[in-house]
Coordinates of C-alpha atoms in Angstrom, one line a residue:
Chain A
M1 CA 32.3 -77.1 26.8
S2 CA 32.4 -74.9 29.9
G3 CA 34.5 -72.2 31.4
I4 CA 36.6 -69.3 30.1
L5 CA 40.2 -69.7 29.0
I6 CA 42.3 -66.5 28.9
L7 CA 45.7 -66.3 27.1
A8 CA 48.1 -64.2 29.1
E9 CA 49.9 -61.7 26.9
H10 CA 53.3 -60.6 28.0
R11 CA 56.3 -58.8 26.5
R12 CA 59.8 -58.7 27.7
G13 CA 58.9 -60.3 30.9
T14 CA 56.0 -58.0 31.8
L15 CA 52.3 -58.9 31.8
R16 CA 50.3 -56.6 29.4
D17 CA 47.4 -54.7 31.0
A18 CA 45.1 -56.2 28.4
T19 CA 45.3 -59.5 30.1
L20 CA 43.9 -58.0 33.3
E21 CA 41.1 -56.5 31.3
A22 CA 40.3 -59.9 29.9
I23 CA 40.2 -61.3 33.4
G24 CA 37.9 -58.4 34.3
A25 CA 35.6 -59.3 31.4
A26 CA 35.7 -63.0 32.5
G27 CA 34.7 -62.1 36.0
T28 CA 31.4 -60.7 34.8
L29 CA 30.7 -63.4 32.3
K30 CA 31.5 -66.3 34.7
A31 CA 28.2 -65.9 36.5
V32 CA 26.2 -66.4 33.2
L33 CA 28.5 -68.7 31.4
G34 CA 29.5 -71.0 34.3
G35 CA 32.6 -73.1 34.7
P36 CA 36.1 -72.0 35.9
V37 CA 38.1 -69.1 34.7
T38 CA 41.6 -70.3 33.6
V39 CA 44.6 -68.3 32.5
L40 CA 47.2 -69.9 30.3
V41 CA 50.7 -68.6 30.6
I42 CA 53.1 -69.6 27.9
A43 CA 56.7 -68.4 28.6
A44 CA 60.3 -69.5 29.1
D45 CA 59.8 -68.7 32.8
P46 CA 56.1 -68.6 33.6
A47 CA 56.3 -68.4 37.4
P48 CA 56.4 -64.6 37.9
L49 CA 53.7 -64.2 35.3
A50 CA 51.5 -66.8 36.9
K51 CA 51.6 -64.7 40.0
A52 CA 50.7 -61.5 38.1
V53 CA 47.6 -63.2 36.7
S54 CA 46.4 -64.5 40.0
V55 CA 43.7 -61.9 40.4
G56 CA 39.9 -61.5 40.4
A57 CA 37.8 -64.5 39.3
V58 CA 40.7 -66.6 38.2
D59 CA 40.3 -70.2 39.4
E60 CA 43.3 -71.8 37.8
V61 CA 46.5 -70.8 36.2
I62 CA 48.1 -73.2 33.7
T63 CA 51.7 -72.6 33.0
V64 CA 53.6 -74.0 30.0
A65 CA 57.3 -73.5 30.2
R66 CA 59.0 -73.5 26.8
P67 CA 62.5 -72.1 26.1
D68 CA 61.3 -71.2 22.6
A69 CA 58.6 -68.9 24.1
A70 CA 61.3 -66.5 25.5
T71 CA 59.9 -64.1 22.9
Y72 CA 56.5 -64.3 21.3
E73 CA 56.3 -66.7 18.3
P74 CA 52.9 -67.4 16.8
H75 CA 53.5 -71.0 15.7
V76 CA 54.7 -72.1 19.1
Y77 CA 51.9 -70.3 20.8
E78 CA 49.4 -71.8 18.4
A79 CA 50.5 -75.3 19.1
V80 CA 50.3 -74.8 22.9
L81 CA 47.0 -72.9 23.0
R82 CA 45.3 -75.4 20.6
S83 CA 46.5 -78.3 22.7
V84 CA 45.1 -76.7 25.9
I85 CA 41.8 -75.9 24.2
A86 CA 41.5 -79.4 23.0
Q87 CA 42.0 -80.7 26.5
R88 CA 39.8 -78.3 28.4
L89 CA 37.1 -77.5 25.8
P90 CA 36.4 -74.0 27.1
A91 CA 33.1 -72.3 26.1
L92 CA 35.0 -69.0 25.6
V93 CA 38.6 -68.2 24.8
L94 CA 39.7 -64.6 25.4
M95 CA 42.7 -62.8 24.1
S96 CA 43.6 -59.1 23.7
H97 CA 43.1 -57.5 20.3
S98 CA 46.8 -56.9 19.9
V99 CA 49.5 -57.2 17.2
D100 CA 50.5 -60.6 18.8
S101 CA 46.9 -61.8 18.6
F102 CA 46.6 -60.8 15.0
S103 CA 49.0 -63.6 14.0
L104 CA 47.6 -66.1 16.5
A105 CA 43.9 -65.9 16.9
P106 CA 42.8 -66.8 13.4
A107 CA 44.9 -70.0 13.4
V108 CA 43.6 -71.1 16.7
A109 CA 40.0 -70.4 15.8
I110 CA 40.3 -72.2 12.4
G111 CA 42.2 -75.1 13.8
E112 CA 39.8 -75.7 16.7
G113 CA 36.6 -74.8 14.8
L114 CA 35.7 -72.0 17.2
G115 CA 33.3 -69.1 16.6
F116 CA 35.5 -66.1 16.1
A117 CA 35.3 -62.3 16.3
T118 CA 38.0 -59.7 16.9
D119 CA 38.2 -56.2 18.3
V120 CA 35.2 -56.9 20.5
F121 CA 34.0 -54.4 23.1
G122 CA 30.8 -56.0 24.3
V123 CA 30.1 -59.6 25.2
A124 CA 26.8 -61.0 26.3
V125 CA 25.4 -64.5 26.9
E126 CA 21.9 -65.1 25.6
D127 CA 20.3 -68.5 26.2
G128 CA 23.8 -69.9 26.8
E129 CA 25.1 -68.6 23.5
V130 CA 27.8 -65.9 23.2
V131 CA 27.0 -62.7 21.4
A132 CA 29.8 -60.3 20.7
T133 CA 29.6 -56.6 19.7
R134 CA 32.1 -54.8 17.7
A135 CA 32.1 -51.7 15.4
G136 CA 31.9 -51.5 11.6
Y137 CA 32.4 -49.0 8.8
N138 CA 35.1 -47.1 10.6
E139 CA 33.1 -47.0 13.9
K140 CA 29.9 -45.6 12.3
V141 CA 27.8 -48.6 13.2
F142 CA 27.9 -51.3 15.8
V143 CA 27.6 -55.0 14.8
E144 CA 26.3 -57.8 16.9
I145 CA 27.8 -61.1 16.0
D146 CA 26.7 -64.6 16.9
F147 CA 28.2 -68.0 16.2
P148 CA 25.6 -70.5 15.1
G149 CA 26.6 -74.1 15.5
R150 CA 29.8 -73.3 17.4
T151 CA 30.2 -74.7 20.9
G152 CA 33.3 -72.7 21.7
V153 CA 34.0 -69.1 20.8
L154 CA 37.3 -67.2 20.6
L155 CA 37.2 -63.4 21.0
T156 CA 39.9 -60.8 20.9
L157 CA 39.0 -57.8 23.2
R158 CA 39.5 -54.2 22.4
G159 CA 42.0 -52.5 24.7
G160 CA 40.3 -50.3 27.3
A161 CA 36.8 -51.7 26.7
F162 CA 36.7 -53.8 29.9
A163 CA 37.8 -52.8 33.4
P164 CA 40.9 -54.5 34.5
E165 CA 40.8 -56.8 37.5
T166 CA 43.6 -56.4 40.0
A167 CA 42.2 -57.8 43.3
P168 CA 44.5 -60.6 44.5
A169 CA 43.3 -64.2 44.2
S170 CA 44.7 -67.6 45.1
P171 CA 44.0 -69.8 42.1
A172 CA 45.4 -73.3 41.7
V173 CA 48.6 -73.3 39.6
S174 CA 49.4 -76.3 37.4
A175 CA 52.3 -76.9 35.1
L176 CA 51.5 -78.6 31.8
E177 CA 53.7 -79.8 28.9
A178 CA 51.7 -78.9 25.9
G179 CA 52.1 -78.4 22.2
D180 CA 54.8 -79.7 19.9
G181 CA 54.8 -76.7 17.5
K182 CA 58.0 -75.6 16.0
A183 CA 59.0 -71.9 15.7
R184 CA 59.0 -70.7 12.1
S185 CA 60.3 -67.3 12.8
K186 CA 63.3 -66.2 14.9
H187 CA 63.6 -63.1 17.1
L188 CA 66.6 -61.1 16.2
D189 CA 66.3 -57.9 18.3
W190 CA 64.1 -55.2 19.7
R191 CA 64.1 -51.6 18.7
D192 CA 62.8 -49.4 21.4
P193 CA 60.8 -46.3 20.7
P194 CA 62.7 -43.2 21.4
A195 CA 62.7 -42.2 25.1
S196 CA 59.4 -40.6 26.2
G197 CA 61.2 -37.7 27.9
G198 CA 58.6 -37.6 30.6
I199 CA 55.6 -37.5 28.2
D200 CA 52.9 -39.6 29.7
I201 CA 50.1 -40.1 27.2
P202 CA 48.8 -43.4 28.9
G203 CA 48.6 -41.7 32.3
S204 CA 47.1 -38.4 31.3
P205 CA 43.5 -37.6 32.1
F206 CA 43.3 -34.7 29.6
I207 CA 44.9 -34.9 26.1
L208 CA 44.9 -32.3 23.4
S209 CA 46.0 -33.9 20.2
I210 CA 46.9 -32.5 16.8
G211 CA 46.9 -34.0 13.4
R212 CA 47.5 -33.2 9.7
G213 CA 45.3 -30.1 10.1
V214 CA 48.2 -28.3 11.9
G215 CA 49.6 -27.8 8.4
D216 CA 53.1 -26.8 9.0
E217 CA 55.9 -27.7 11.5
A218 CA 56.1 -24.1 12.5
N219 CA 52.6 -24.2 13.9
V220 CA 53.4 -27.1 16.3
A221 CA 55.1 -25.1 19.1
Q222 CA 52.0 -23.0 19.8
F223 CA 50.0 -26.2 20.5
L224 CA 52.6 -27.2 23.1
E225 CA 52.0 -23.9 24.8
L226 CA 48.2 -24.2 24.4
A227 CA 48.2 -27.7 25.9
D228 CA 50.3 -26.5 28.8
G229 CA 48.0 -23.5 29.4
L230 CA 45.0 -25.7 29.5
G231 CA 46.6 -28.3 31.7
A232 CA 46.5 -30.9 29.0
T233 CA 49.1 -33.3 27.6
L234 CA 49.9 -32.7 23.9
G235 CA 49.3 -35.7 21.8
C236 CA 49.4 -36.2 18.0
S237 CA 48.3 -38.5 15.2
R238 CA 50.7 -40.7 13.2
P239 CA 51.6 -38.3 10.4
I240 CA 52.9 -35.7 12.8
A241 CA 55.2 -38.2 14.5
D242 CA 56.2 -39.8 11.1
N243 CA 57.2 -36.2 9.9
G244 CA 59.3 -35.8 13.1
W245 CA 57.3 -32.7 14.1
L246 CA 56.7 -34.3 17.6
P247 CA 58.3 -37.2 19.3
K248 CA 56.8 -40.7 18.9
A249 CA 56.0 -40.7 22.6
R250 CA 53.2 -38.2 21.9
Q251 CA 51.6 -40.4 19.2
V252 CA 48.2 -41.7 20.1
G253 CA 47.0 -44.8 18.3
Q254 CA 47.6 -48.4 17.6
S255 CA 51.3 -48.0 16.8
G256 CA 51.7 -45.2 19.4
Q257 CA 50.2 -44.9 22.8
L258 CA 46.8 -45.8 24.3
A259 CA 45.1 -42.8 26.0
A260 CA 44.3 -45.2 28.8
K261 CA 43.4 -42.9 31.6
C262 CA 42.0 -40.1 29.6
N263 CA 38.6 -38.5 30.3
L264 CA 38.8 -35.6 27.9
Y265 CA 40.3 -35.8 24.5
I266 CA 40.4 -32.8 22.1
A267 CA 41.3 -33.9 18.6
M268 CA 42.3 -30.9 16.5
G269 CA 42.8 -31.4 12.8
I270 CA 42.6 -35.2 13.1
S271 CA 40.4 -37.0 10.6
G272 CA 40.3 -40.2 12.7
S273 CA 41.8 -43.2 11.1
V274 CA 40.9 -46.6 12.6
Q275 CA 44.4 -46.8 13.9
H276 CA 44.2 -43.4 15.7
Q277 CA 40.7 -44.2 17.0
W278 CA 42.1 -47.4 18.5
G279 CA 44.1 -45.3 21.0
M280 CA 41.3 -42.9 22.0
K281 CA 37.8 -43.9 21.0
H282 CA 37.0 -45.3 24.4
V283 CA 37.5 -41.8 26.0
E284 CA 34.2 -40.6 27.5
T285 CA 34.4 -37.0 26.3
I286 CA 35.9 -36.5 22.8
V287 CA 35.8 -33.1 21.2
A288 CA 36.7 -33.1 17.5
I289 CA 37.7 -29.9 15.7
N290 CA 38.1 -30.4 11.9
K291 CA 37.4 -28.4 8.8
D292 CA 35.9 -31.4 7.1
P293 CA 32.4 -32.0 8.4
E294 CA 32.5 -35.6 7.2
A295 CA 35.8 -36.5 9.0
S296 CA 35.2 -39.8 10.7
I297 CA 36.4 -38.4 14.0
F298 CA 33.0 -36.7 14.3
T299 CA 31.3 -40.1 14.4
I300 CA 32.9 -40.9 17.8
A301 CA 33.0 -37.3 19.2
R302 CA 30.6 -36.2 21.8
Y303 CA 31.1 -32.6 20.7
G304 CA 32.2 -31.4 17.3
I305 CA 33.4 -28.1 16.0
V306 CA 33.5 -27.7 12.2
G307 CA 36.2 -25.2 11.7
D308 CA 39.9 -24.3 11.5
M309 CA 42.0 -25.6 14.3
L310 CA 44.4 -22.7 14.1
E311 CA 41.5 -20.2 14.5
I312 CA 40.0 -22.1 17.4
A313 CA 43.4 -22.4 19.0
E314 CA 44.0 -18.6 18.7
E315 CA 40.6 -17.9 20.4
L316 CA 41.4 -20.4 23.2
R317 CA 44.7 -18.7 23.8
K318 CA 43.1 -15.3 23.9
Q319 CA 40.3 -16.2 26.2
K320 CA 42.6 -18.2 28.5
G321 CA 45.2 -15.5 28.5
I322 CA 47.9 -17.9 27.2
Q323 CA 50.8 -16.1 25.6
Chain B
M1 CA 58.3 -66.4 -8.4
K2 CA 54.9 -64.9 -7.8
I3 CA 53.7 -62.6 -5.1
L4 CA 50.0 -62.8 -4.4
V5 CA 48.4 -59.6 -3.1
P6 CA 44.7 -60.0 -2.0
V7 CA 43.0 -56.7 -2.1
K8 CA 39.7 -55.5 -0.7
R9 CA 37.2 -52.9 -2.0
V10 CA 36.4 -51.1 1.2
A11 CA 33.3 -49.0 1.9
S12 CA 33.0 -45.6 3.5
L13 CA 29.6 -44.3 4.5
D14 CA 27.9 -41.2 3.4
D15 CA 26.8 -38.8 6.1
E16 CA 23.3 -40.2 6.0
F17 CA 22.9 -43.9 5.3
E18 CA 20.3 -46.7 5.7
L19 CA 20.5 -50.3 6.6
N20 CA 19.4 -53.2 4.4
D21 CA 15.9 -54.5 5.0
D22 CA 17.3 -57.4 7.0
G23 CA 19.1 -55.0 9.4
R24 CA 22.4 -56.9 9.0
D25 CA 24.4 -54.6 6.8
V26 CA 24.4 -51.1 5.4
D27 CA 22.6 -50.5 2.1
P28 CA 25.5 -50.3 -0.4
D29 CA 23.7 -47.5 -2.2
F30 CA 24.9 -45.3 0.6
C31 CA 28.6 -46.3 0.4
E32 CA 31.6 -45.1 -1.5
F33 CA 34.1 -47.7 -2.4
D34 CA 37.9 -47.6 -2.8
L35 CA 40.9 -49.8 -2.6
N36 CA 41.8 -50.5 1.0
E37 CA 44.6 -48.2 2.0
F38 CA 46.5 -51.0 3.8
D39 CA 46.4 -53.1 0.7
E40 CA 48.0 -50.2 -1.3
Y41 CA 51.1 -50.5 0.9
A42 CA 51.1 -54.3 0.5
L43 CA 50.9 -53.9 -3.3
E44 CA 53.7 -51.4 -3.3
A45 CA 55.9 -53.7 -1.2
A46 CA 55.2 -56.5 -3.8
V47 CA 56.0 -54.2 -6.8
Q48 CA 59.2 -53.0 -5.1
I49 CA 60.4 -56.6 -4.7
K50 CA 59.5 -57.2 -8.4
E51 CA 61.4 -54.1 -9.5
A52 CA 64.5 -55.0 -7.5
A53 CA 64.6 -58.5 -9.0
P54 CA 65.9 -59.3 -12.5
E55 CA 63.3 -58.4 -15.1
G56 CA 60.7 -61.0 -15.7
T57 CA 61.5 -63.1 -12.7
V58 CA 58.8 -61.9 -10.3
E59 CA 55.1 -61.7 -11.1
V60 CA 52.7 -59.7 -8.9
V61 CA 49.2 -61.2 -8.9
V62 CA 46.3 -59.3 -7.3
L63 CA 43.1 -61.0 -6.2
T64 CA 39.8 -59.8 -5.0
I65 CA 36.5 -61.5 -4.0
G66 CA 33.2 -59.9 -5.0
P67 CA 31.0 -58.9 -7.9
D68 CA 32.1 -57.1 -11.0
D69 CA 32.0 -53.7 -9.3
A70 CA 35.1 -54.8 -7.6
D71 CA 37.0 -54.7 -10.9
D72 CA 37.7 -51.0 -10.1
V73 CA 40.2 -51.9 -7.3
L74 CA 41.8 -54.6 -9.5
R75 CA 42.3 -52.0 -12.3
K76 CA 43.8 -49.6 -9.8
A77 CA 46.2 -52.3 -8.6
L78 CA 47.1 -53.2 -12.2
A79 CA 47.8 -49.5 -12.9
K80 CA 50.1 -49.4 -9.8
G81 CA 52.2 -52.3 -11.1
A82 CA 50.4 -55.6 -10.6
D83 CA 50.9 -57.9 -13.6
R84 CA 47.7 -60.0 -13.4
A85 CA 44.3 -59.8 -11.7
I86 CA 41.9 -62.4 -10.5
R87 CA 38.4 -61.9 -9.2
V88 CA 36.4 -64.7 -7.6
D89 CA 32.7 -64.3 -7.3
D90 CA 29.7 -66.4 -6.6
A91 CA 26.3 -65.9 -5.0
G92 CA 27.2 -68.6 -2.5
L93 CA 29.9 -66.3 -1.1
E94 CA 27.4 -63.8 0.3
E95 CA 27.4 -64.9 3.9
A96 CA 31.1 -65.2 4.0
D97 CA 33.1 -63.8 7.0
R98 CA 36.8 -63.2 6.9
V99 CA 37.7 -66.8 7.5
A100 CA 35.4 -67.9 4.6
I101 CA 37.0 -65.2 2.4
A102 CA 40.4 -66.5 3.4
R103 CA 39.4 -70.0 2.3
V104 CA 39.1 -68.6 -1.3
I105 CA 42.4 -66.7 -1.1
A106 CA 44.2 -69.7 0.3
Q107 CA 42.8 -71.9 -2.5
V108 CA 44.0 -69.4 -5.1
A109 CA 47.4 -69.4 -3.4
E110 CA 47.5 -73.2 -3.5
N111 CA 46.8 -73.0 -7.3
E112 CA 49.2 -70.1 -8.0
E113 CA 52.0 -71.2 -5.7
P114 CA 53.4 -67.8 -4.8
G115 CA 56.5 -67.3 -2.8
L116 CA 54.9 -64.7 -0.6
V117 CA 51.4 -63.5 0.1
L118 CA 51.3 -59.9 1.1
C119 CA 48.0 -58.6 2.6
G120 CA 47.1 -55.3 4.2
A121 CA 47.3 -55.5 8.0
Q122 CA 43.6 -54.8 8.2
S123 CA 40.8 -53.2 6.3
A124 CA 40.0 -49.5 6.7
D125 CA 36.3 -50.1 7.0
Q126 CA 35.9 -53.1 9.3
G127 CA 39.3 -53.5 10.9
H128 CA 39.0 -57.2 11.7
A129 CA 42.7 -57.9 11.1
Q130 CA 41.8 -61.5 10.4
T131 CA 41.9 -62.3 6.7
G132 CA 45.6 -62.4 6.0
M133 CA 46.5 -64.4 9.0
S134 CA 43.6 -66.8 8.3
V135 CA 45.1 -67.4 4.8
A136 CA 48.4 -68.3 6.5
A137 CA 46.6 -70.7 8.9
L138 CA 44.7 -72.4 6.1
L139 CA 47.9 -72.8 4.0
G140 CA 49.9 -73.9 7.0
W141 CA 52.6 -71.3 6.1
A142 CA 54.8 -69.2 8.3
R143 CA 53.3 -65.8 9.1
T144 CA 53.9 -62.4 10.6
A145 CA 51.4 -59.6 11.2
V146 CA 51.8 -55.9 11.1
V147 CA 55.1 -55.8 9.1
S148 CA 56.7 -52.3 9.0
K149 CA 59.8 -53.3 7.1
L150 CA 60.5 -56.1 4.7
D151 CA 63.7 -57.4 3.2
F152 CA 63.3 -60.3 0.9
T153 CA 65.2 -61.6 -2.1
P154 CA 63.1 -63.8 -4.3
G155 CA 64.2 -67.4 -3.9
A156 CA 65.6 -66.9 -0.4
A157 CA 64.5 -69.3 2.4
T158 CA 63.8 -66.5 4.8
A159 CA 62.7 -62.9 4.9
Q160 CA 63.9 -60.3 7.4
V161 CA 61.0 -58.3 8.7
E162 CA 60.2 -55.8 11.4
R163 CA 56.9 -56.0 13.1
E164 CA 55.5 -52.9 14.6
L165 CA 54.1 -53.5 18.1
E166 CA 52.0 -51.3 20.4
G167 CA 53.7 -48.3 21.8
G168 CA 56.1 -47.9 18.9
L169 CA 58.2 -50.9 19.9
V170 CA 59.7 -52.7 16.9
E171 CA 60.7 -56.4 16.8
R172 CA 63.1 -57.5 14.1
I173 CA 62.6 -61.1 13.1
E174 CA 63.5 -63.6 10.5
V175 CA 60.6 -65.6 9.1
E176 CA 60.6 -68.7 6.9
T177 CA 59.3 -68.5 3.4
P178 CA 56.8 -69.0 1.7
A179 CA 55.1 -66.8 4.2
V180 CA 52.0 -64.7 4.6
L181 CA 52.8 -61.2 5.8
T182 CA 50.4 -58.4 6.7
I183 CA 51.6 -55.0 5.9
Q184 CA 51.4 -51.9 8.0
L185 CA 50.8 -48.3 6.8
G186 CA 54.0 -46.3 6.3
I187 CA 56.2 -49.2 5.2
N188 CA 56.7 -47.4 1.9
T189 CA 55.2 -44.7 -0.2
P190 CA 52.6 -46.1 -2.5
R191 CA 53.0 -44.8 -6.0
Y192 CA 50.5 -42.9 -8.0
A193 CA 49.4 -44.5 -11.2
S194 CA 50.3 -42.6 -14.4
L195 CA 47.7 -41.9 -17.0
R196 CA 49.5 -44.2 -19.3
S197 CA 49.5 -47.1 -16.8
I198 CA 45.8 -46.5 -16.0
K199 CA 45.0 -46.8 -19.8
Q200 CA 47.1 -50.0 -20.0
A201 CA 45.4 -51.4 -16.9
N202 CA 42.0 -50.8 -18.5
A203 CA 43.0 -52.9 -21.4
K204 CA 44.3 -55.8 -19.3
P205 CA 42.0 -58.8 -18.8
I206 CA 40.7 -59.8 -15.4
E207 CA 40.3 -63.5 -14.8
C208 CA 36.8 -64.1 -13.4
L209 CA 36.5 -67.4 -11.6
T210 CA 34.0 -69.1 -9.4
P211 CA 34.8 -71.0 -6.2
Q212 CA 34.1 -74.2 -8.2
D213 CA 36.6 -73.1 -10.9
I214 CA 39.4 -72.8 -8.3
G215 CA 38.5 -76.1 -6.6
L216 CA 36.5 -75.1 -3.6
A217 CA 33.6 -77.3 -2.5
A218 CA 30.2 -75.7 -1.8
A219 CA 30.5 -76.7 1.9
E220 CA 33.6 -74.5 2.3
I221 CA 32.3 -71.2 0.9
G222 CA 30.1 -68.5 2.2
G223 CA 28.3 -69.1 5.5
A224 CA 29.3 -72.7 5.5
G225 CA 32.9 -71.8 5.7
A226 CA 32.4 -69.0 8.2
L227 CA 33.1 -68.9 11.9
S228 CA 30.8 -66.0 12.7
R229 CA 27.5 -64.4 11.5
V230 CA 26.3 -60.9 11.7
R231 CA 23.1 -60.9 13.7
R232 CA 22.3 -57.2 13.7
V233 CA 23.8 -53.8 12.7
F234 CA 22.7 -50.7 14.5
V235 CA 23.7 -47.1 14.8
P236 CA 25.2 -46.3 18.2
E237 CA 24.0 -43.4 20.3
R238 CA 27.4 -41.9 20.6
G239 CA 27.6 -41.5 16.8
R240 CA 25.3 -38.5 17.2
G241 CA 27.5 -35.9 18.9
E242 CA 26.5 -32.3 19.5
I243 CA 27.9 -29.8 17.0
I244 CA 29.1 -26.6 18.6
A245 CA 27.9 -23.8 16.3
G246 CA 28.7 -20.1 16.3
T247 CA 31.7 -17.9 15.7
P248 CA 35.2 -19.2 16.5
S249 CA 35.1 -17.1 19.6
Q250 CA 31.8 -18.6 20.7
Q251 CA 33.0 -22.1 19.8
A252 CA 36.2 -21.6 21.9
A253 CA 34.2 -20.3 24.8
R254 CA 31.9 -23.4 24.8
L255 CA 35.0 -25.6 24.5
L256 CA 36.5 -23.9 27.6
E257 CA 33.2 -24.6 29.4
I258 CA 33.3 -28.3 28.4
I259 CA 36.9 -28.5 29.7
S260 CA 36.0 -27.1 33.0
E261 CA 32.8 -29.3 33.3
V262 CA 34.8 -32.4 32.6
N263 CA 37.9 -31.5 34.6
G264 CA 35.8 -30.1 37.5

């Protein structure tokens, strides 16, 4: 057992950023874990993706071309990934903690008898053994997990927790025929989210987000003005988008956008579900404003204001001279 | 046909809480418990399939793993339309992780032979997103995670589902049945239980079984069937944020200072 195997995640022909983050994580772990860093690309046409993952500490790219991998299919991926793990016996397998991984990672871990943890944001190697850190109880505690008796470990990594690696590299690229798994689900079509209309949550360094606490649709417009006046992008939590009060493109969270480049996140009237936190809890400075002092958002906020978001907004407008 | 809905009793922490003596979990005395919100949507999806089918042809069975305190969530599920409830408990399950829990659920599924297993996409307290898909892997069934729309007619060889991906993208797929699906929030509107149905639920029996009763060997349960172990739980630094006190005017002024400090 040696080395790190990373599964490349891609959608509609484009590599997902999470894969570059996994490569970044592998770059720092390689020194303590030893062995090569290998990226596995399973796709109908893996060549362009093989190029995209040729970065950082990657020593080898394995490509598996399968026509039935034109879209993601968990049973096909499982067969290929398990076959590559059985051949290479990596000490560590890394995937992103994504919707695709949800349906893949458990089957691979169980099938190959690997130690297994998900939504991991810290990985250490102690005396040659992998120790993973994740959160528990809606982010109120951190949990260190080890894997006694397991020689290989599979981890899914939380988005945004590891710095992506983008420096070009020249790994060996080898094509494999692997896995005889049969698809058991069939892609029918995609439904795109409505156009973003120029709203850029992932690229914004400063986001002011509103949640259920806004109370009424009629109150939403003033927060657009407030965000504008403060130089922020207006975001929202799922119920606001579900109600149609703001477009889906503004929704922060697992089923919305990741506040990937955000340094300052002001959460107004957002209680902080796990799904919402997924999109923003990595942000260095989080300010939470909520009437409920026990709202879980306060557990991840650097600053908290227990109060009415409408009152605070009014004061901000007054003091900033926003009409 | 049966639909099996495994449900979890999730914990939320009080403002102040303490860890167990071994430092590997939170002392349950400081927790409040409720039915996992994601599981409520899974249950509602199952009950809606039952209600759309000819009467008496679909049975919704709920299952949980844990001590008798967990009966509360089963009663809640019965009140919301489940027909039958099973609880599996044993001291040997204590060191179980999600995979070890899934071994129990999968064994119950083997025994009950449901046409679908509907699980919540994840738990609201721990968010591993492992249990449901581990059940599918152990059963060798088809699977789809994070289902935001489900069309299934009992007896059909496939189900049409939508899975909700990151960024609001939706993929429509057809999946073989029997299948394990994990259900996303917002797929439906979970019903409130009426007083009458709560009373009826309280009168219904809960089948209490041990892993041995369902046919699991000791070597498969608890820590022996797990792929991970909690080594240590600790309270992170960042959980202790600074509360900005004062009048709304003072609070807003401090917030503007923070904005200018961070944004330069």
